[in-house]
mmCIF file of C-alpha atoms in Angstrom:
data_model
loop_
_atom_site.group_PDB
_atom_site.id
_atom_site.type_symbol
_atom_site.label_atom_id
_atom_site.label_comp_id
_atom_site.label_asym_id
_atom_site.label_seq_id
_atom_site.Cartn_x
_atom_site.Cartn_y
_atom_site.Cartn_z
ATOM 1 C CA MET A 14 -45.876 31.646 -47.766
ATOM 2 C CA THR A 15 -44.555 33.649 -44.461
ATOM 3 C CA ALA A 16 -47.127 33.186 -41.795
ATOM 4 C CA ALA A 17 -47.209 36.990 -41.788
ATOM 5 C CA THR A 18 -47.826 38.757 -45.417
ATOM 6 C CA GLY A 19 -48.651 35.804 -46.892
ATOM 7 C CA VAL A 20 -46.286 35.867 -50.188
ATOM 8 C CA TRP A 21 -44.941 33.540 -52.325
ATOM 9 C CA GLY A 22 -41.629 33.286 -52.753
ATOM 10 C CA ARG A 23 -40.185 32.136 -56.110
ATOM 11 C CA THR A 24 -39.003 28.721 -54.420
ATOM 12 C CA GLU A 25 -42.503 28.424 -52.563
ATOM 13 C CA GLN A 26 -44.451 29.484 -55.751
ATOM 14 C CA GLN A 27 -42.842 26.232 -57.720
ATOM 15 C CA ASP A 28 -42.965 23.711 -54.724
ATOM 16 C CA PHE A 29 -46.728 24.260 -54.171
ATOM 17 C CA ARG A 30 -47.754 23.921 -57.981
ATOM 18 C CA SER A 31 -45.332 20.673 -58.175
ATOM 19 C CA ARG A 32 -47.555 19.234 -54.839
ATOM 20 C CA VAL A 33 -50.064 20.579 -56.433
ATOM 21 C CA ARG A 34 -49.121 19.238 -59.355
ATOM 22 C CA GLY A 35 -47.930 15.308 -58.187
ATOM 23 C CA CYS A 36 -51.902 14.979 -56.529
ATOM 24 C CA LEU A 37 -54.090 15.852 -58.900
ATOM 25 C CA LEU A 38 -51.938 13.561 -61.079
ATOM 26 C CA GLY A 39 -51.850 11.045 -58.740
ATOM 27 C CA ALA A 40 -54.834 10.777 -57.910
ATOM 28 C CA ALA A 41 -55.548 10.497 -61.520
ATOM 29 C CA ILE A 42 -52.707 7.637 -62.213
ATOM 30 C CA GLY A 43 -53.763 5.470 -58.798
ATOM 31 C CA ASP A 44 -57.626 5.920 -60.728
ATOM 32 C CA ALA A 45 -56.558 4.722 -64.400
ATOM 33 C CA LEU A 46 -54.253 1.994 -62.646
ATOM 34 C CA GLY A 47 -56.688 0.718 -60.095
ATOM 35 C CA LEU A 48 -59.383 0.968 -62.576
ATOM 36 C CA GLY A 49 -58.369 -1.938 -64.877
ATOM 37 C CA VAL A 50 -58.474 -4.324 -62.012
ATOM 38 C CA ASP A 51 -61.763 -2.509 -60.092
ATOM 39 C CA GLY A 52 -64.558 -4.399 -58.196
ATOM 40 C CA LEU A 53 -62.184 -7.763 -59.011
ATOM 41 C CA SER A 54 -61.196 -10.105 -56.263
ATOM 42 C CA LEU A 55 -56.907 -10.990 -54.992
ATOM 43 C CA ASP A 56 -57.978 -14.404 -56.822
ATOM 44 C CA GLU A 57 -59.304 -13.207 -59.955
ATOM 45 C CA ILE A 58 -56.620 -10.227 -60.605
ATOM 46 C CA ARG A 59 -53.716 -13.013 -59.392
ATOM 47 C CA ASP A 60 -55.550 -15.044 -61.920
ATOM 48 C CA ALA A 61 -55.299 -12.519 -64.582
ATOM 49 C CA HIS A 62 -51.818 -10.589 -63.728
ATOM 50 C CA GLY A 63 -49.810 -13.433 -62.227
ATOM 51 C CA GLY A 64 -49.740 -14.060 -58.874
ATOM 52 C CA ALA A 65 -47.409 -10.764 -58.168
ATOM 53 C CA GLY A 66 -50.916 -9.009 -59.305
ATOM 54 C CA LEU A 67 -51.055 -5.891 -61.447
ATOM 55 C CA ALA A 68 -47.830 -4.237 -61.775
ATOM 56 C CA GLU A 69 -48.292 -2.252 -64.536
ATOM 57 C CA PRO A 70 -51.626 -0.387 -65.945
ATOM 58 C CA VAL A 71 -54.250 -2.380 -68.040
ATOM 59 C CA PRO A 72 -56.742 -0.638 -70.585
ATOM 60 C CA ALA A 73 -60.028 -0.063 -69.526
ATOM 61 C CA TYR A 74 -63.155 1.587 -70.956
ATOM 62 C CA GLY A 75 -61.473 -0.030 -74.309
ATOM 63 C CA ARG A 76 -58.449 1.896 -73.927
ATOM 64 C CA LEU A 77 -55.458 2.404 -71.490
ATOM 65 C CA GLY A 78 -55.150 5.021 -68.995
ATOM 66 C CA ALA A 79 -59.228 5.305 -68.818
ATOM 67 C CA VAL A 80 -60.102 7.495 -65.551
ATOM 68 C CA SER A 81 -63.367 6.612 -63.571
ATOM 69 C CA TYR A 82 -65.774 9.449 -62.608
ATOM 70 C CA ALA A 83 -63.091 9.416 -59.291
ATOM 71 C CA THR A 84 -60.792 11.874 -61.715
ATOM 72 C CA GLN A 85 -63.904 13.418 -63.377
ATOM 73 C CA THR A 86 -64.956 14.862 -60.016
ATOM 74 C CA THR A 87 -61.822 15.343 -58.145
ATOM 75 C CA LEU A 88 -61.330 18.446 -61.144
ATOM 76 C CA PHE A 89 -64.841 19.850 -60.865
ATOM 77 C CA THR A 90 -63.217 20.127 -57.019
ATOM 78 C CA VAL A 91 -60.856 21.932 -57.890
ATOM 79 C CA ASP A 92 -62.327 24.421 -60.659
ATOM 80 C CA GLY A 93 -65.088 24.812 -57.077
ATOM 81 C CA LEU A 94 -61.486 26.612 -55.702
ATOM 82 C CA ILE A 95 -60.879 28.368 -58.573
ATOM 83 C CA ARG A 96 -64.227 30.020 -58.429
ATOM 84 C CA ALA A 97 -64.943 30.759 -54.918
ATOM 85 C CA GLN A 98 -61.854 32.817 -54.794
ATOM 86 C CA VAL A 99 -62.580 34.644 -57.790
ATOM 87 C CA ARG A 100 -66.471 35.529 -56.040
ATOM 88 C CA ARG A 101 -64.541 36.273 -53.082
ATOM 89 C CA ASP A 102 -63.726 39.929 -54.597
ATOM 90 C CA THR A 103 -67.564 40.633 -54.501
ATOM 91 C CA GLY A 104 -68.182 39.427 -51.208
ATOM 92 C CA ALA A 105 -70.714 36.769 -51.700
ATOM 93 C CA TRP A 106 -68.262 33.843 -51.355
ATOM 94 C CA HIS A 107 -69.512 31.057 -49.970
ATOM 95 C CA PRO A 108 -67.546 28.268 -51.342
ATOM 96 C CA PRO A 109 -70.038 25.384 -50.404
ATOM 97 C CA THR A 110 -72.157 27.102 -53.058
ATOM 98 C CA ASP A 111 -69.275 27.370 -55.353
ATOM 99 C CA LEU A 112 -68.640 23.834 -54.573
ATOM 100 C CA HIS A 113 -72.258 22.285 -54.998
ATOM 101 C CA ARG A 114 -72.523 24.831 -58.187
ATOM 102 C CA ALA A 115 -68.931 22.993 -59.751
ATOM 103 C CA TYR A 116 -70.841 20.077 -58.693
ATOM 104 C CA ARG A 117 -73.808 19.784 -60.672
ATOM 105 C CA ARG A 118 -71.886 21.092 -63.566
ATOM 106 C CA TRP A 119 -69.976 17.550 -63.317
ATOM 107 C CA ALA A 120 -73.793 16.336 -63.203
ATOM 108 C CA ALA A 121 -74.527 17.482 -66.328
ATOM 109 C CA THR A 122 -71.554 16.314 -67.739
ATOM 110 C CA GLN A 123 -73.739 12.857 -66.473
ATOM 111 C CA HIS A 124 -76.332 13.035 -69.118
ATOM 112 C CA ASP A 125 -75.961 15.850 -71.979
ATOM 113 C CA TRP A 126 -74.039 14.537 -75.150
ATOM 114 C CA GLY A 127 -71.665 17.773 -75.265
ATOM 115 C CA PRO A 128 -70.825 21.290 -73.790
ATOM 116 C CA ASP A 129 -73.277 23.600 -73.673
ATOM 117 C CA GLU A 130 -72.145 26.697 -75.909
ATOM 118 C CA ARG A 131 -75.521 27.895 -74.772
ATOM 119 C CA ARG A 132 -74.095 29.005 -70.725
ATOM 120 C CA PRO A 133 -70.871 31.031 -70.929
ATOM 121 C CA ASP A 134 -71.076 30.542 -67.823
ATOM 122 C CA ASN A 135 -70.142 26.756 -67.122
ATOM 123 C CA GLY A 136 -66.568 28.431 -67.837
ATOM 124 C CA TRP A 137 -63.405 26.551 -68.991
ATOM 125 C CA LEU A 138 -63.562 22.764 -67.739
ATOM 126 C CA ALA A 139 -67.448 22.235 -68.641
ATOM 127 C CA SER A 140 -66.324 22.946 -72.382
ATOM 128 C CA GLN A 141 -63.717 19.762 -72.608
ATOM 129 C CA GLU A 142 -65.514 16.769 -74.375
ATOM 130 C CA TRP A 143 -63.093 13.752 -73.367
ATOM 131 C CA LEU A 144 -65.224 14.250 -69.811
ATOM 132 C CA TYR A 145 -68.927 13.804 -71.088
ATOM 133 C CA VAL A 146 -68.990 10.250 -70.647
ATOM 134 C CA ARG A 147 -70.415 8.392 -67.518
ATOM 135 C CA ARG A 148 -67.734 6.049 -65.679
ATOM 136 C CA ASP A 149 -69.351 4.437 -63.616
ATOM 137 C CA PRO A 150 -70.561 7.268 -60.238
ATOM 138 C CA PRO A 151 -72.420 5.855 -57.556
ATOM 139 C CA ARG A 152 -75.733 6.828 -57.320
ATOM 140 C CA SER A 153 -75.662 8.363 -54.129
ATOM 141 C CA CYS A 154 -73.603 10.884 -56.495
ATOM 142 C CA LEU A 155 -75.835 10.977 -58.892
ATOM 143 C CA MET A 156 -79.709 11.149 -56.480
ATOM 144 C CA GLY A 157 -77.067 13.617 -54.470
ATOM 145 C CA LEU A 158 -76.697 16.541 -57.270
ATOM 146 C CA GLY A 159 -80.245 15.703 -59.406
ATOM 147 C CA ASP A 160 -81.892 18.998 -58.102
ATOM 148 C CA ASP A 161 -80.857 22.189 -57.368
ATOM 149 C CA VAL A 162 -81.133 21.818 -53.132
ATOM 150 C CA LEU A 163 -78.017 21.933 -51.177
ATOM 151 C CA GLY A 164 -77.519 19.158 -48.726
ATOM 152 C CA THR A 165 -76.240 20.344 -46.006
ATOM 153 C CA LEU A 166 -74.909 18.748 -42.215
ATOM 154 C CA GLU A 167 -77.732 19.671 -41.048
ATOM 155 C CA LYS A 168 -80.046 18.169 -43.456
ATOM 156 C CA PRO A 169 -77.294 16.704 -45.567
ATOM 157 C CA LYS A 170 -78.168 14.315 -48.816
ATOM 158 C CA ASN A 171 -78.317 10.932 -48.979
ATOM 159 C CA PRO A 172 -78.025 10.037 -44.820
ATOM 160 C CA ALA A 173 -77.375 6.147 -45.333
ATOM 161 C CA ALA A 174 -74.421 7.018 -48.025
ATOM 162 C CA ARG A 175 -70.836 5.670 -46.744
ATOM 163 C CA ASP A 176 -69.846 4.893 -50.123
ATOM 164 C CA VAL A 177 -66.037 5.961 -51.596
ATOM 165 C CA GLY A 178 -67.767 9.155 -54.327
ATOM 166 C CA ALA A 179 -67.183 11.939 -51.662
ATOM 167 C CA LEU A 180 -63.843 11.179 -50.549
ATOM 168 C CA VAL A 181 -62.575 10.583 -53.329
ATOM 169 C CA ARG A 182 -63.317 14.049 -54.868
ATOM 170 C CA SER A 183 -61.616 16.508 -52.383
ATOM 171 C CA ALA A 184 -57.968 15.685 -52.167
ATOM 172 C CA PRO A 185 -58.187 19.305 -53.261
ATOM 173 C CA PHE A 186 -59.334 20.844 -50.340
ATOM 174 C CA GLY A 187 -56.131 20.066 -48.918
ATOM 175 C CA LEU A 188 -53.658 22.148 -51.470
ATOM 176 C CA LEU A 189 -55.771 25.081 -49.380
ATOM 177 C CA VAL A 190 -51.950 25.212 -47.776
ATOM 178 C CA GLY A 191 -52.923 29.255 -46.911
ATOM 179 C CA TRP A 192 -55.804 28.278 -44.494
ATOM 180 C CA GLU A 193 -55.748 26.684 -40.869
ATOM 181 C CA PRO A 194 -56.512 22.375 -40.937
ATOM 182 C CA GLN A 195 -59.859 22.889 -38.933
ATOM 183 C CA LEU A 196 -61.323 24.960 -42.125
ATOM 184 C CA VAL A 197 -60.006 22.805 -44.836
ATOM 185 C CA CYS A 198 -61.948 19.504 -42.835
ATOM 186 C CA GLN A 199 -64.984 22.280 -42.360
ATOM 187 C CA LEU A 200 -65.358 22.847 -46.048
ATOM 188 C CA ALA A 201 -64.320 18.959 -46.912
ATOM 189 C CA VAL A 202 -67.204 17.832 -44.523
ATOM 190 C CA GLU A 203 -69.555 20.290 -45.993
ATOM 191 C CA CYS A 204 -69.166 19.633 -49.122
ATOM 192 C CA ALA A 205 -69.333 15.963 -48.396
ATOM 193 C CA ALA A 206 -72.686 16.011 -47.361
ATOM 194 C CA GLN A 207 -74.118 17.457 -50.362
ATOM 195 C CA THR A 208 -74.124 13.620 -51.743
ATOM 196 C CA HIS A 209 -72.932 11.257 -48.535
ATOM 197 C CA GLY A 210 -75.638 12.023 -45.372
ATOM 198 C CA HIS A 211 -73.234 9.591 -43.630
ATOM 199 C CA PRO A 212 -70.698 10.796 -40.403
ATOM 200 C CA ALA A 213 -68.550 7.545 -41.907
ATOM 201 C CA ALA A 214 -68.268 9.355 -45.098
ATOM 202 C CA TYR A 215 -68.225 12.547 -45.001
ATOM 203 C CA LEU A 216 -66.136 12.500 -41.914
ATOM 204 C CA SER A 217 -63.581 10.491 -44.316
ATOM 205 C CA ALA A 218 -63.284 13.458 -46.258
ATOM 206 C CA GLY A 219 -63.116 16.172 -43.908
ATOM 207 C CA ALA A 220 -59.776 13.294 -42.963
ATOM 208 C CA PHE A 221 -58.436 12.940 -46.480
ATOM 209 C CA ALA A 222 -58.359 16.777 -47.446
ATOM 210 C CA VAL A 223 -56.225 17.353 -43.780
ATOM 211 C CA ILE A 224 -54.219 14.848 -44.511
ATOM 212 C CA VAL A 225 -53.477 16.066 -47.990
ATOM 213 C CA HIS A 226 -53.008 19.641 -46.390
ATOM 214 C CA GLY A 227 -50.774 18.512 -43.906
ATOM 215 C CA LEU A 228 -48.463 16.539 -47.103
ATOM 216 C CA ALA A 229 -48.808 19.941 -49.215
ATOM 217 C CA ARG A 230 -47.066 21.290 -46.303
ATOM 218 C CA GLY A 231 -43.606 19.450 -46.170
ATOM 219 C CA GLU A 232 -45.702 17.069 -43.183
ATOM 220 C CA GLY A 233 -44.426 13.104 -43.009
ATOM 221 C CA VAL A 234 -47.718 10.526 -43.221
ATOM 222 C CA ASP A 235 -47.789 9.992 -40.014
ATOM 223 C CA GLY A 236 -47.978 13.412 -38.781
ATOM 224 C CA ALA A 237 -50.639 13.943 -40.963
ATOM 225 C CA VAL A 238 -52.596 11.751 -39.848
ATOM 226 C CA GLN A 239 -51.953 12.729 -36.317
ATOM 227 C CA ARG A 240 -54.220 16.278 -37.198
ATOM 228 C CA ALA A 241 -56.651 15.007 -38.748
ATOM 229 C CA LEU A 242 -57.362 12.193 -35.993
ATOM 230 C CA ALA A 243 -58.067 15.595 -34.049
ATOM 231 C CA GLN A 244 -60.181 17.386 -35.852
ATOM 232 C CA LEU A 245 -62.232 14.752 -35.912
ATOM 233 C CA GLY A 246 -61.906 13.637 -32.223
ATOM 234 C CA THR A 247 -64.743 16.921 -31.965
ATOM 235 C CA ARG A 248 -67.464 15.655 -34.204
ATOM 236 C CA PRO A 249 -70.401 14.094 -33.887
ATOM 237 C CA GLY A 250 -69.973 10.179 -35.451
ATOM 238 C CA HIS A 251 -66.572 10.380 -36.149
ATOM 239 C CA GLN A 252 -65.390 6.768 -34.053
ATOM 240 C CA ALA A 253 -65.787 4.763 -37.037
ATOM 241 C CA VAL A 254 -63.202 6.611 -39.146
ATOM 242 C CA THR A 255 -60.565 7.343 -36.321
ATOM 243 C CA ASP A 256 -60.658 3.368 -35.515
ATOM 244 C CA ALA A 257 -59.639 3.214 -39.412
ATOM 245 C CA LEU A 258 -57.258 5.139 -39.597
ATOM 246 C CA GLN A 259 -55.828 3.806 -35.887
ATOM 247 C CA GLN A 260 -55.715 0.410 -37.588
ATOM 248 C CA ALA A 261 -53.413 1.865 -40.294
ATOM 249 C CA LEU A 262 -50.814 3.343 -38.722
ATOM 250 C CA GLY A 263 -50.760 0.461 -36.496
ATOM 251 C CA ALA A 264 -50.540 -1.657 -39.554
ATOM 252 C CA VAL A 265 -47.075 -0.291 -40.728
ATOM 253 C CA ARG A 266 -45.501 -2.459 -37.847
ATOM 254 C CA GLN A 267 -47.098 -5.277 -38.337
ATOM 255 C CA GLY A 268 -45.391 -6.790 -40.917
ATOM 256 C CA ILE A 269 -43.542 -6.710 -44.624
ATOM 257 C CA PRO A 270 -46.792 -5.103 -46.875
ATOM 258 C CA GLY A 271 -49.043 -6.819 -48.704
ATOM 259 C CA PRO A 272 -52.648 -7.771 -49.438
ATOM 260 C CA GLY A 273 -52.636 -9.305 -45.956
ATOM 261 C CA ARG A 274 -52.202 -6.049 -44.290
ATOM 262 C CA LEU A 275 -55.355 -4.740 -46.459
ATOM 263 C CA ALA A 276 -58.015 -6.836 -45.734
ATOM 264 C CA ALA A 277 -57.903 -6.531 -42.326
ATOM 265 C CA LEU A 278 -58.214 -2.994 -43.637
ATOM 266 C CA GLY A 279 -61.356 -4.283 -45.479
ATOM 267 C CA THR A 280 -62.013 -3.902 -49.049
ATOM 268 C CA GLY A 281 -62.699 -0.463 -49.669
ATOM 269 C CA ALA A 282 -65.886 -0.201 -50.345
ATOM 270 C CA VAL A 283 -66.981 1.887 -47.424
ATOM 271 C CA ALA A 284 -65.105 5.491 -47.639
ATOM 272 C CA GLU A 285 -63.532 5.106 -44.299
ATOM 273 C CA GLU A 286 -61.943 1.463 -45.167
ATOM 274 C CA ALA A 287 -60.944 3.290 -49.054
ATOM 275 C CA LEU A 288 -59.241 5.819 -46.702
ATOM 276 C CA ALA A 289 -56.636 3.898 -44.422
ATOM 277 C CA ILE A 290 -55.845 1.301 -47.146
ATOM 278 C CA GLY A 291 -54.429 4.828 -48.723
ATOM 279 C CA VAL A 292 -53.419 6.098 -45.700
ATOM 280 C CA TYR A 293 -51.108 2.517 -45.243
ATOM 281 C CA CYS A 294 -49.892 2.205 -48.972
ATOM 282 C CA ALA A 295 -48.857 5.576 -48.089
ATOM 283 C CA LEU A 296 -46.879 5.226 -45.753
ATOM 284 C CA VAL A 297 -45.519 1.757 -46.302
ATOM 285 C CA GLY A 298 -44.661 3.026 -50.402
ATOM 286 C CA GLU A 299 -40.801 2.727 -51.070
ATOM 287 C CA ASP A 300 -41.822 4.650 -53.677
ATOM 288 C CA VAL A 301 -45.046 6.186 -55.678
ATOM 289 C CA ALA A 302 -45.497 3.002 -57.767
ATOM 290 C CA HIS A 303 -44.737 0.724 -54.669
ATOM 291 C CA GLY A 304 -47.754 1.782 -53.016
ATOM 292 C CA LEU A 305 -49.280 2.579 -55.912
ATOM 293 C CA ARG A 306 -49.006 -1.129 -56.900
ATOM 294 C CA LEU A 307 -49.770 -1.863 -53.311
ATOM 295 C CA SER A 308 -53.269 0.333 -53.252
ATOM 296 C CA VAL A 309 -55.194 -1.805 -55.680
ATOM 297 C CA ASN A 310 -53.930 -5.538 -55.727
ATOM 298 C CA HIS A 311 -56.916 -6.411 -53.546
ATOM 299 C CA ASP A 312 -60.655 -7.428 -53.582
ATOM 300 C CA GLY A 313 -62.673 -4.241 -54.418
ATOM 301 C CA PRO A 314 -62.940 -1.090 -55.409
ATOM 302 C CA SER A 315 -59.427 -0.844 -56.450
ATOM 303 C CA ALA A 316 -59.583 2.527 -58.995
ATOM 304 C CA ALA A 317 -60.904 3.981 -55.319
ATOM 305 C CA THR A 318 -57.815 3.072 -53.559
ATOM 306 C CA GLY A 319 -55.702 3.317 -55.761
ATOM 307 C CA ALA A 320 -56.763 7.353 -56.098
ATOM 308 C CA VAL A 321 -56.411 8.271 -52.503
ATOM 309 C CA THR A 322 -52.756 6.819 -52.186
ATOM 310 C CA GLY A 323 -51.861 8.646 -55.957
ATOM 311 C CA ALA A 324 -53.682 11.885 -54.684
ATOM 312 C CA LEU A 325 -51.509 11.025 -50.657
ATOM 313 C CA LEU A 326 -47.654 10.731 -52.614
ATOM 314 C CA GLY A 327 -48.176 13.006 -55.274
ATOM 315 C CA ALA A 328 -48.753 15.930 -52.275
ATOM 316 C CA MET A 329 -46.337 14.379 -50.745
ATOM 317 C CA HIS A 330 -43.281 13.655 -52.900
ATOM 318 C CA GLY A 331 -44.577 16.028 -55.898
ATOM 319 C CA GLU A 332 -44.687 15.355 -59.733
ATOM 320 C CA THR A 333 -41.234 14.149 -60.597
ATOM 321 C CA ALA A 334 -41.982 11.859 -58.233
ATOM 322 C CA LEU A 335 -44.460 10.219 -60.582
ATOM 323 C CA PRO A 336 -44.012 7.438 -62.940
ATOM 324 C CA ALA A 337 -43.162 8.295 -65.904
ATOM 325 C CA SER A 338 -44.417 5.773 -68.166
ATOM 326 C CA TRP A 339 -47.899 5.984 -66.676
ATOM 327 C CA LEU A 340 -48.471 9.999 -66.505
ATOM 328 C CA ALA A 341 -47.248 10.199 -70.334
ATOM 329 C CA GLY A 342 -51.168 7.940 -71.643
ATOM 330 C CA VAL A 343 -52.989 9.273 -68.229
ATOM 331 C CA GLU A 344 -56.450 10.383 -69.651
ATOM 332 C CA GLY A 345 -57.337 13.895 -69.619
ATOM 333 C CA ARG A 346 -53.223 14.686 -68.447
ATOM 334 C CA GLY A 347 -53.396 17.889 -70.877
ATOM 335 C CA THR A 348 -57.012 19.215 -68.779
ATOM 336 C CA LEU A 349 -54.998 18.233 -65.217
ATOM 337 C CA LEU A 350 -52.248 19.659 -66.429
ATOM 338 C CA GLU A 351 -54.109 22.756 -66.725
ATOM 339 C CA LEU A 352 -56.306 22.738 -64.403
ATOM 340 C CA ALA A 353 -53.167 22.795 -61.779
ATOM 341 C CA ASP A 354 -51.580 25.445 -62.721
ATOM 342 C CA ASP A 355 -54.163 27.226 -62.884
ATOM 343 C CA PHE A 356 -54.960 26.371 -59.950
ATOM 344 C CA ALA A 357 -51.351 27.677 -58.462
ATOM 345 C CA LEU A 358 -51.623 30.234 -59.634
ATOM 346 C CA GLU A 359 -55.097 31.338 -58.867
ATOM 347 C CA MET A 360 -53.582 30.273 -54.817
ATOM 348 C CA THR A 361 -50.030 32.662 -54.984
ATOM 349 C CA GLN A 362 -50.849 34.943 -57.324
ATOM 350 C CA GLY A 363 -54.677 35.164 -58.031
ATOM 351 C CA VAL A 364 -54.813 39.169 -57.080
ATOM 352 C CA ALA A 365 -53.105 40.050 -60.420
ATOM 353 C CA LEU A 366 -55.832 37.610 -62.096
ATOM 354 C CA HIS A 367 -58.424 39.440 -60.825
ATOM 355 C CA GLY A 368 -58.538 41.718 -58.231
ATOM 356 C CA PRO A 369 -58.928 45.063 -58.107
ATOM 357 C CA GLY A 370 -56.513 46.850 -60.624
ATOM 358 C CA GLY A 371 -55.655 43.186 -61.714
ATOM 359 C CA GLY A 372 -55.878 44.567 -65.484
ATOM 360 C CA ALA A 373 -56.515 43.143 -68.692
ATOM 361 C CA ALA A 374 -55.895 39.145 -67.116
ATOM 362 C CA GLY A 375 -59.015 39.182 -65.512
ATOM 363 C CA GLY A 376 -62.272 40.248 -68.445
ATOM 364 C CA GLY A 377 -62.831 39.428 -71.734
ATOM 365 C CA ASP A 378 -63.259 36.072 -73.426
ATOM 366 C CA GLY A 379 -60.303 34.600 -72.510
ATOM 367 C CA GLY A 380 -59.136 36.455 -69.897
ATOM 368 C CA TRP A 381 -59.134 34.496 -66.735
ATOM 369 C CA LEU A 382 -62.866 35.831 -65.704
ATOM 370 C CA GLY A 383 -63.426 34.441 -68.930
ATOM 371 C CA ARG A 384 -62.039 31.062 -67.841
ATOM 372 C CA TYR A 385 -63.943 30.923 -64.316
ATOM 373 C CA PRO A 386 -67.314 33.020 -64.893
ATOM 374 C CA ARG A 387 -67.822 34.981 -60.880
ATOM 375 C CA GLY A 388 -71.282 33.720 -62.149
#
């Protein structure tokens, strides 16, 4: 996309779609890989899977390729971003509100039996029956979205919540490649504060989004992290996240990658540690599979660190670099692909879909506005 015109060339559109798919599918693959050993210690992982640890996906929740709340909420982040763009046509544009509505639609899946056909304004994603299962979301997510009050930076929800719940849903903000990094960071931070009010949690989400943003625009991991550090430097309460990212960068120079390096970065139980582990694994991974294996073989929440690592590597390398055998069995793959392509279409050709003169594509229950209603 040229800066002067905002017009996308065909090659640029194809590259962008590949990176969007890579980011969303990579996060889901990492989530699924880690879910099979989530919460186990490294010793317990090795006892179950051999001295090298987990090397291939194993079943969780009764099936191979099952994903956690991390993938569920990431999908609703994408849905909210598409609908924010659609609502921009009306002049009533406030993305944090649109994302809050999207997260509230996810929260409904955690207690409803299935899609509510009486609510056509819920849109396409909320009609996917496979999403109506509870996959151990943090209490902070459920409490933060338990009413219709919008948490803000001035009055955040759950001021003490520092867990990974906001971090793991924030990669899609980085796919707003036409936005400036500071705006990407601000939106991710504001939306994280809807459930996670601790500065380390919402600033980790903002930093994650900025790193994905750099990777999706073709930067390397180190350069993208430096850009994120620059964004953090002016924000109150940033020191824990800044220190964690600098530790991740420094760990690259400390020897052969392995669980010991991850242990020095923490367990991943809090947001800044999970982000640091993901960044380190993206930096040292020889390929996507190697980076993901490294990211889940440690003490702590392996699904979260796998999801963060997968999003980073997928945004950097695109969908064709993902392990095909792992991708084939991931839960909800069809939904992930469809939503990824819809996001890429919206960001590159939104005017043709629903803008002035957009034609039939914008109207009707089967058109774009049926899938992503403005309400």
